[in-house]
Coordinates of C-alpha atoms and ligand atoms in Angstrom, one line a residue:
M1 CA -28.8 55.4 -74.2
K2 CA -29.0 55.4 -78.0
E3 CA -26.9 58.4 -79.0
E4 CA -23.2 57.8 -78.6
I5 CA -21.2 61.0 -78.1
G6 CA -18.2 60.3 -80.2
T7 CA -14.7 60.3 -78.7
G8 CA -13.7 63.1 -81.0
K9 CA -16.4 65.4 -79.7
I10 CA -15.4 64.7 -76.1
E11 CA -11.8 65.5 -77.0
T12 CA -12.8 68.8 -78.6
A13 CA -15.1 69.8 -75.7
Y14 CA -12.1 69.0 -73.4
E15 CA -9.7 71.2 -75.4
I16 CA -12.0 74.1 -74.9
A17 CA -12.5 73.4 -71.2
R18 CA -8.8 72.9 -70.7
E19 CA -8.2 76.5 -72.0
A20 CA -10.9 77.9 -69.7
Y21 CA -9.1 76.3 -66.7
A22 CA -5.7 77.3 -68.0
A23 CA -6.8 80.9 -68.0
L24 CA -7.2 80.6 -64.3
G25 CA -3.8 79.0 -63.9
V26 CA -5.1 75.5 -63.5
S27 CA -3.9 72.5 -65.4
A28 CA -6.9 70.2 -66.3
D29 CA -4.6 67.5 -67.4
K30 CA -2.9 67.3 -64.0
A31 CA -6.3 67.6 -62.2
I32 CA -7.4 64.4 -64.2
T33 CA -4.3 62.5 -63.4
D34 CA -4.4 63.4 -59.7
A35 CA -8.1 62.7 -59.3
L36 CA -7.7 59.2 -60.9
D37 CA -4.8 58.6 -58.5
L38 CA -6.6 59.1 -55.3
P39 CA -7.7 55.7 -53.8
V40 CA -11.3 55.4 -52.8
S41 CA -12.3 52.6 -50.5
I42 CA -15.6 51.1 -51.7
H43 CA -17.6 49.4 -49.0
C44 CA -18.6 45.9 -49.7
W45 CA -21.8 46.1 -47.7
Q46 CA -23.8 48.1 -50.3
G47 CA -23.8 44.8 -52.2
D48 CA -25.8 42.7 -49.7
D49 CA -27.7 45.2 -47.6
V50 CA -25.2 44.9 -44.7
L51 CA -26.2 41.3 -43.9
G52 CA -22.9 39.4 -44.2
F53 CA -22.5 35.6 -44.6
E54 CA -23.2 34.5 -41.1
N55 CA -27.0 34.2 -41.3
S56 CA -27.0 36.2 -38.1
G57 CA -30.4 37.7 -38.6
P58 CA -31.5 41.3 -39.4
L59 CA -29.2 44.3 -39.3
S60 CA -29.0 45.8 -35.8
G61 CA -26.9 48.4 -34.1
G62 CA -29.1 51.4 -34.9
I63 CA -28.4 51.4 -38.7
L64 CA -30.9 50.4 -41.3
T65 CA -31.4 49.3 -44.8
T66 CA -34.8 49.7 -46.4
G67 CA -36.1 48.1 -49.7
N68 CA -35.9 44.7 -51.2
Y69 CA -34.8 45.3 -54.8
P70 CA -34.0 41.9 -56.4
G71 CA -30.5 40.6 -56.9
R72 CA -28.7 41.0 -53.6
A73 CA -25.3 39.2 -53.4
R74 CA -25.7 36.2 -51.1
N75 CA -22.2 34.9 -50.8
G76 CA -18.6 35.8 -51.4
D77 CA -18.5 34.7 -55.0
E78 CA -21.5 36.8 -55.9
L79 CA -20.3 39.8 -54.0
R80 CA -16.9 39.7 -55.7
A81 CA -18.5 39.3 -59.2
D82 CA -20.8 42.2 -58.5
A83 CA -18.0 44.4 -57.2
E84 CA -15.8 43.6 -60.2
F85 CA -18.7 44.5 -62.5
A86 CA -19.2 47.8 -60.7
F87 CA -15.4 48.5 -60.7
A88 CA -15.4 48.5 -64.5
L89 CA -17.8 51.3 -64.5
I90 CA -16.0 53.4 -61.9
P91 CA -12.9 55.5 -62.9
G92 CA -9.8 55.8 -60.7
K93 CA -8.0 53.8 -57.9
K94 CA -10.1 51.6 -55.9
R95 CA -9.9 49.8 -52.6
F96 CA -12.5 47.4 -51.1
N97 CA -13.7 47.6 -47.5
L98 CA -14.9 44.5 -45.7
H99 CA -16.7 43.8 -42.4
S100 CA -15.8 40.8 -40.3
F101 CA -19.0 39.0 -41.1
Y102 CA -17.9 38.6 -44.6
A103 CA -15.6 35.8 -43.5
E104 CA -15.7 32.6 -45.5
P105 CA -14.8 29.8 -43.1
E106 CA -15.7 27.1 -45.6
G107 CA -18.7 25.4 -44.0
K108 CA -17.6 26.0 -40.4
N109 CA -19.3 28.3 -38.1
V110 CA -16.6 30.4 -36.6
S111 CA -17.5 32.7 -33.7
R112 CA -16.5 36.4 -34.2
D113 CA -14.0 36.3 -31.3
K114 CA -12.2 33.4 -33.0
L115 CA -11.8 34.7 -36.5
E116 CA -8.5 34.4 -38.2
P117 CA -6.8 35.7 -41.3
E118 CA -7.3 32.3 -43.0
H119 CA -11.1 32.8 -43.0
F120 CA -10.5 35.6 -45.4
S121 CA -8.1 33.8 -47.7
K122 CA -10.5 34.0 -50.7
W123 CA -10.7 37.8 -50.2
M124 CA -6.9 38.1 -50.0
D125 CA -6.4 36.0 -53.1
W126 CA -8.9 38.1 -54.9
S127 CA -7.3 41.3 -53.7
K128 CA -3.9 40.2 -54.9
N129 CA -5.3 39.0 -58.3
K130 CA -7.3 42.2 -58.9
K131 CA -4.7 44.5 -57.3
I132 CA -7.5 45.9 -55.1
P133 CA -6.2 46.6 -51.6
L134 CA -8.5 45.7 -48.7
D135 CA -9.7 47.6 -45.7
F136 CA -11.4 46.1 -42.6
N137 CA -13.9 46.6 -39.9
P138 CA -14.8 44.7 -36.8
S139 CA -18.6 44.1 -36.6
F140 CA -20.2 45.0 -33.3
F141 CA -23.8 44.6 -34.4
S142 CA -26.2 42.0 -35.8
H143 CA -25.2 39.6 -33.1
P144 CA -26.8 38.2 -29.9
M145 CA -23.9 39.5 -27.8
A146 CA -24.9 43.0 -29.0
N147 CA -28.5 42.7 -27.9
S148 CA -28.2 44.9 -24.9
G149 CA -27.1 47.8 -27.0
Y150 CA -23.6 47.7 -25.4
T151 CA -20.5 46.0 -26.7
L152 CA -17.0 47.3 -25.7
A153 CA -18.7 49.5 -23.2
S154 CA -20.8 46.8 -21.6
A155 CA -21.0 46.5 -17.9
D156 CA -21.0 42.7 -18.3
P157 CA -17.4 41.5 -18.2
G158 CA -18.2 38.5 -20.4
I159 CA -19.8 40.6 -23.1
R160 CA -17.0 43.2 -23.0
K161 CA -14.4 40.4 -23.3
F162 CA -16.1 38.8 -26.2
W163 CA -16.0 42.0 -28.1
M164 CA -12.5 42.9 -27.2
D165 CA -11.4 39.4 -28.4
H166 CA -13.3 40.1 -31.6
S167 CA -11.6 43.4 -32.1
K168 CA -8.1 42.0 -31.4
A169 CA -8.9 39.2 -33.9
C170 CA -10.0 41.9 -36.5
R171 CA -6.8 43.9 -36.0
R172 CA -4.8 40.6 -36.7
I173 CA -6.8 40.1 -39.8
A174 CA -6.4 43.7 -41.0
S175 CA -2.7 43.4 -40.5
A176 CA -2.6 40.2 -42.5
F177 CA -4.4 42.1 -45.4
G178 CA -1.7 44.8 -45.0
E179 CA 1.0 42.1 -45.3
N180 CA -0.8 40.6 -48.3
Q181 CA -1.0 43.9 -50.2
G182 CA 2.3 45.4 -49.1
A183 CA 0.6 48.5 -47.7
P184 CA -1.6 49.2 -44.6
A185 CA -5.2 48.1 -44.4
M186 CA -7.5 50.6 -42.6
H187 CA -9.1 49.1 -39.4
D188 CA -12.0 51.2 -38.3
I189 CA -13.6 50.7 -34.9
W190 CA -17.2 51.7 -34.8
V191 CA -19.4 50.5 -31.9
P192 CA -23.1 51.2 -31.7
D193 CA -23.1 51.4 -27.9
G194 CA -25.6 53.8 -26.4
S195 CA -29.0 54.3 -24.9
K196 CA -32.5 55.0 -26.2
D197 CA -33.4 57.1 -23.2
Y198 CA -31.5 59.4 -20.9
P199 CA -28.9 57.4 -19.0
A200 CA -28.2 58.0 -15.3
D201 CA -24.6 57.1 -15.9
R202 CA -22.8 58.5 -18.9
M203 CA -19.3 58.3 -17.5
G204 CA -19.2 54.5 -16.7
P205 CA -19.7 53.2 -20.2
R206 CA -17.2 55.8 -21.5
E207 CA -14.6 54.7 -19.0
R208 CA -15.1 51.1 -20.0
L209 CA -14.9 52.0 -23.7
K210 CA -11.7 53.8 -23.1
D211 CA -10.2 51.0 -21.2
A212 CA -11.3 48.4 -23.7
L213 CA -9.8 50.4 -26.6
D214 CA -6.5 51.0 -24.6
E215 CA -6.1 47.2 -24.3
I216 CA -7.1 46.5 -27.9
L217 CA -4.7 49.1 -29.3
S218 CA -1.8 48.2 -27.0
I219 CA -1.1 45.2 -29.3
S220 CA 1.3 46.3 -32.0
F221 CA 1.7 45.0 -35.5
P222 CA 4.4 45.1 -38.1
K223 CA 4.7 48.7 -39.4
N224 CA 2.9 49.5 -42.6
T225 CA 0.3 46.7 -42.3
I226 CA -2.5 48.4 -40.4
T227 CA -3.8 51.9 -39.8
D228 CA -6.2 52.3 -36.8
A229 CA -9.2 54.6 -36.8
V230 CA -12.1 55.3 -34.5
E231 CA -15.6 56.4 -35.7
C232 CA -17.7 58.8 -33.7
K233 CA -21.4 59.3 -34.0
L234 CA -24.2 61.6 -32.7
F235 CA -27.0 59.2 -32.5
G236 CA -28.5 56.0 -33.9
I237 CA -31.9 54.2 -33.9
G238 CA -32.3 53.1 -30.3
S239 CA -29.3 55.2 -29.1
E240 CA -31.1 58.6 -29.5
A241 CA -30.3 59.9 -26.0
Y242 CA -26.7 58.8 -25.7
V243 CA -23.9 57.4 -27.8
T244 CA -20.9 56.3 -25.8
G245 CA -18.4 56.9 -28.6
S246 CA -19.5 60.5 -29.3
Y247 CA -17.5 63.1 -31.3
D248 CA -16.0 64.6 -28.2
F249 CA -15.1 61.2 -26.9
Y250 CA -13.3 60.1 -30.0
M251 CA -11.8 63.5 -30.8
G252 CA -10.1 63.3 -27.4
Y253 CA -9.2 59.6 -27.8
A254 CA -7.7 59.9 -31.2
T255 CA -5.7 63.0 -30.2
K256 CA -4.4 61.2 -27.1
K257 CA -3.5 58.0 -29.0
Q258 CA -2.5 59.8 -32.2
I259 CA -4.7 57.5 -34.4
K260 CA -7.0 58.5 -37.2
L261 CA -10.4 59.9 -36.5
C262 CA -13.3 58.7 -38.7
L263 CA -15.8 61.4 -39.7
D264 CA -18.9 59.9 -41.3
M265 CA -21.0 62.5 -43.1
G266 CA -24.3 61.1 -41.5
H267 CA -22.9 61.2 -37.9
F268 CA -23.5 64.9 -37.1
H269 CA -26.4 67.2 -36.5
P270 CA -27.8 68.1 -39.9
T271 CA -27.0 71.8 -39.4
E272 CA -23.3 71.1 -38.7
H273 CA -20.8 71.8 -41.5
I274 CA -18.7 68.7 -41.7
A275 CA -16.3 70.2 -44.2
D276 CA -15.3 72.7 -41.6
K277 CA -14.1 70.0 -39.2
I278 CA -11.3 68.9 -41.6
S279 CA -8.8 71.7 -40.9
A280 CA -9.6 71.7 -37.3
V281 CA -9.2 68.0 -36.6
L282 CA -6.1 67.6 -38.8
L283 CA -4.1 69.9 -36.4
F284 CA -4.5 67.3 -33.6
V285 CA -4.7 63.8 -35.1
P286 CA -2.5 62.2 -37.7
G287 CA -5.3 61.8 -40.2
I288 CA -8.9 61.5 -41.0
L289 CA -10.9 58.5 -42.3
F290 CA -13.7 60.2 -44.2
H291 CA -16.9 58.2 -44.7
F292 CA -18.8 59.7 -47.6
S293 CA -22.5 59.2 -47.2
R294 CA -25.8 61.1 -47.6
G295 CA -28.0 61.6 -44.6
M296 CA -31.5 62.6 -45.3
R297 CA -33.1 64.0 -42.1
W298 CA -31.1 61.4 -40.2
D299 CA -28.1 59.1 -40.7
S300 CA -30.1 57.4 -43.4
D301 CA -27.1 56.4 -45.5
H302 CA -28.6 57.3 -48.9
V303 CA -26.3 56.9 -51.9
P304 CA -24.0 59.9 -52.1
T305 CA -24.7 62.3 -54.9
F306 CA -22.6 65.3 -56.3
S307 CA -24.2 67.5 -53.6
D308 CA -23.0 70.7 -51.9
D309 CA -22.0 68.8 -48.8
L310 CA -19.9 66.3 -50.7
R311 CA -18.3 69.0 -52.9
D312 CA -17.5 71.2 -49.9
A313 CA -15.8 68.3 -48.1
C314 CA -13.6 67.5 -51.1
R315 CA -12.8 71.2 -51.6
E316 CA -11.8 71.5 -48.0
I317 CA -9.4 68.5 -48.2
K318 CA -7.9 70.1 -51.3
R319 CA -7.6 73.5 -49.8
A320 CA -5.9 72.0 -46.7
A321 CA -3.5 70.1 -49.0
A322 CA -4.4 67.1 -47.0
F323 CA -5.0 64.3 -49.6
D324 CA -2.2 62.4 -48.0
R325 CA -3.7 62.5 -44.6
V326 CA -7.4 61.9 -45.4
D327 CA -8.5 58.4 -46.4
L328 CA -11.4 58.5 -48.7
A329 CA -14.1 55.8 -48.0
L330 CA -17.8 55.3 -48.8
D331 CA -20.4 54.2 -46.3
Y332 CA -24.0 53.9 -47.4
F333 CA -26.6 51.2 -48.1
D334 CA -29.7 51.4 -50.2
A335 CA -31.6 48.2 -50.7
S336 CA -34.4 49.8 -52.8
I337 CA -32.4 50.2 -56.0
N338 CA -30.1 48.1 -58.1
R339 CA -27.1 47.7 -55.7
I340 CA -24.5 47.8 -58.5
A341 CA -25.9 51.1 -59.7
A342 CA -25.8 52.3 -56.1
W343 CA -22.0 51.6 -55.9
V344 CA -21.5 53.2 -59.3
I345 CA -23.5 56.3 -58.6
G346 CA -22.0 57.0 -55.2
T347 CA -18.4 56.4 -56.2
R348 CA -18.6 58.3 -59.5
S349 CA -20.1 61.2 -57.5
L350 CA -17.2 61.2 -55.2
R351 CA -14.6 61.0 -57.9
K352 CA -16.5 63.8 -59.7
A353 CA -16.3 66.0 -56.5
L354 CA -12.5 65.2 -56.1
L355 CA -12.0 66.3 -59.7
E356 CA -13.9 69.5 -59.2
A357 CA -11.9 70.3 -56.1
L358 CA -8.6 69.7 -57.9
L359 CA -9.7 72.0 -60.7
E360 CA -10.3 74.9 -58.3
P361 CA -8.0 77.9 -58.7
T362 CA -7.5 77.8 -54.9
G363 CA -4.3 79.9 -55.1
L364 CA -6.1 82.8 -56.7
M365 CA -8.8 82.7 -54.1
V366 CA -6.3 82.7 -51.2
E367 CA -4.3 85.5 -52.8
A368 CA -7.5 87.6 -53.1
E369 CA -8.3 86.9 -49.5
K370 CA -4.8 87.9 -48.3
Q371 CA -5.1 91.2 -50.1
G372 CA -8.5 91.9 -48.5
R373 CA -10.2 91.7 -51.9
N374 CA -13.1 89.5 -50.8
H375 CA -15.3 90.5 -53.6
E376 CA -12.7 88.8 -55.9
R377 CA -12.6 85.7 -53.7
L378 CA -16.5 85.4 -53.9
A379 CA -16.5 86.2 -57.6
L380 CA -14.0 83.3 -58.3
M381 CA -16.0 80.9 -56.2
E382 CA -19.1 81.9 -58.1
E383 CA -17.5 81.8 -61.6
C384 CA -16.0 78.3 -60.9
K385 CA -19.5 76.9 -60.6
T386 CA -20.1 77.4 -64.2
L387 CA -16.8 76.5 -65.8
P388 CA -17.0 73.7 -68.3
F389 CA -16.4 71.0 -65.7
A390 CA -18.6 68.3 -67.4
A391 CA -16.2 68.3 -70.3
V392 CA -13.3 67.5 -68.0
W393 CA -15.2 64.8 -66.2
D394 CA -16.1 63.1 -69.5
K395 CA -12.5 63.2 -70.5
L396 CA -11.5 61.7 -67.2
C397 CA -13.9 58.8 -67.9
L398 CA -12.6 58.4 -71.3
D399 CA -8.9 58.3 -70.1
A400 CA -9.9 55.8 -67.4
G401 CA -11.6 53.5 -70.0
V402 CA -15.0 53.6 -68.2
P403 CA -18.3 54.6 -69.9
V404 CA -18.9 58.3 -70.4
S405 CA -22.0 60.0 -69.0
A406 CA -25.0 57.7 -68.3
R407 CA -23.8 55.1 -70.8
W408 CA -22.9 52.8 -68.0
L409 CA -26.7 52.3 -67.3
D410 CA -26.9 49.9 -70.3
K411 CA -24.2 47.7 -68.8
V412 CA -26.0 47.5 -65.5
A413 CA -29.3 46.7 -67.2
G414 CA -27.5 43.9 -69.1
Y415 CA -26.0 42.5 -65.9
E416 CA -29.3 42.7 -64.1
Q417 CA -31.0 40.7 -66.9
Q418 CA -28.2 38.1 -67.2
V419 CA -27.0 37.6 -63.6
L420 CA -29.1 39.4 -61.0
S421 CA -32.5 38.3 -62.2
S422 CA -31.7 34.6 -61.7
R423 CA -30.8 35.1 -58.0
Ligands
LIG501 C1 -22.6 53.3 -38.6 C2 -21.2 53.6 -39.1 C3 -20.4 52.4 -39.6 C4 -21.3 51.5 -40.5 C5 -20.5 50.4 -41.2 C6 -21.4 49.3 -41.7 O1 -23.3 54.4 -38.3 O2 -21.3 54.6 -40.1 O3 -19.3 52.9 -40.3 O4 -22.1 52.2 -41.3 O5 -19.4 50.0 -40.5
LIG502 ZN1 -19.5 55.1 -41.2

């Protein structure tokens, strides 16, 4: 990008935008501060195509990366360096989300059921140093013990026990993260269990999954070190006919156990309106873990963009005044483009949508609705689309000390040349 938009011009444009929002009773200054303050958990697995450090072979579990753009991170040091580089281009509070197979057991080969917090000491030191809190996920895929397509719901007691031990180990690790960062780490259970074709027995695996989860979650940890969530799904590659941990299963389970329910934007039928689920689900569970993603025709995990789906979801969280009960996380993986750019694009898009939601004159819309003046409600929604939002976004980037507009691309190109190209 050759032309620099001067800081002065960004400030001037912002002054005009601020007045436009103030006319609708909205403080743009406050929206910027609030948007920057919302933590977004960035997933580490965009950095290495969800491969991990175990050399455990290709990605399985019915999820898929495609592409082989050069420069993938191959170890913890590279992944951390790449993430740090991306962080400098992303405005606002950040967390970092790990899977169990990003353990660094220093030359040893530690089985997933035997993982311990010490195998993540490099991550914990980094987290403390950089002041980036960590989140965590057990990994029930890309492993020989997951070859049958069933893990916690397996009919084989040996397989089920292995994965239960894995999950118990992961909760200990998440709790150690929480201890280290002085605030809870999210621990999200997603299992790929399911069947390619119509199963004769749908109940059996669900009973086993429920029992396994009951045992795993019966172990308690010091308060404020771990938050448990369970992630539902409609179908995966190889589990088209049946997913044991479906939406109904986990909605019931999370309600009964009063734990968080994870809603991933790619895990529903494409005609379902995910934003609509937020206010429904929040009445019955303590909170939602939201996986922002972009499914194209299926759960393809494309890089999220500033799309209607994403904006609707952010608006709904804002309208429900639920930012304190919805954990914001990203979950996507594209191996066909520069992976640092993928992190930056997806995370900036989400932050943008959060800012837009916070700038909405929701009170005016609700008031119009209450009075039966629905033409006013519709008009406000329509007018909001063309308010000078971009000027507020630029100002947010300026305040956060990250590049404005597409200027961050130069930095990524430089890093690609200096670091990624030699991998
Ligand atoms: C899979 C789930 C799950 C994973 C990550 C890697 O469909 O969305 O969250 O993508 O754990
Ligand atoms: Zn997910």
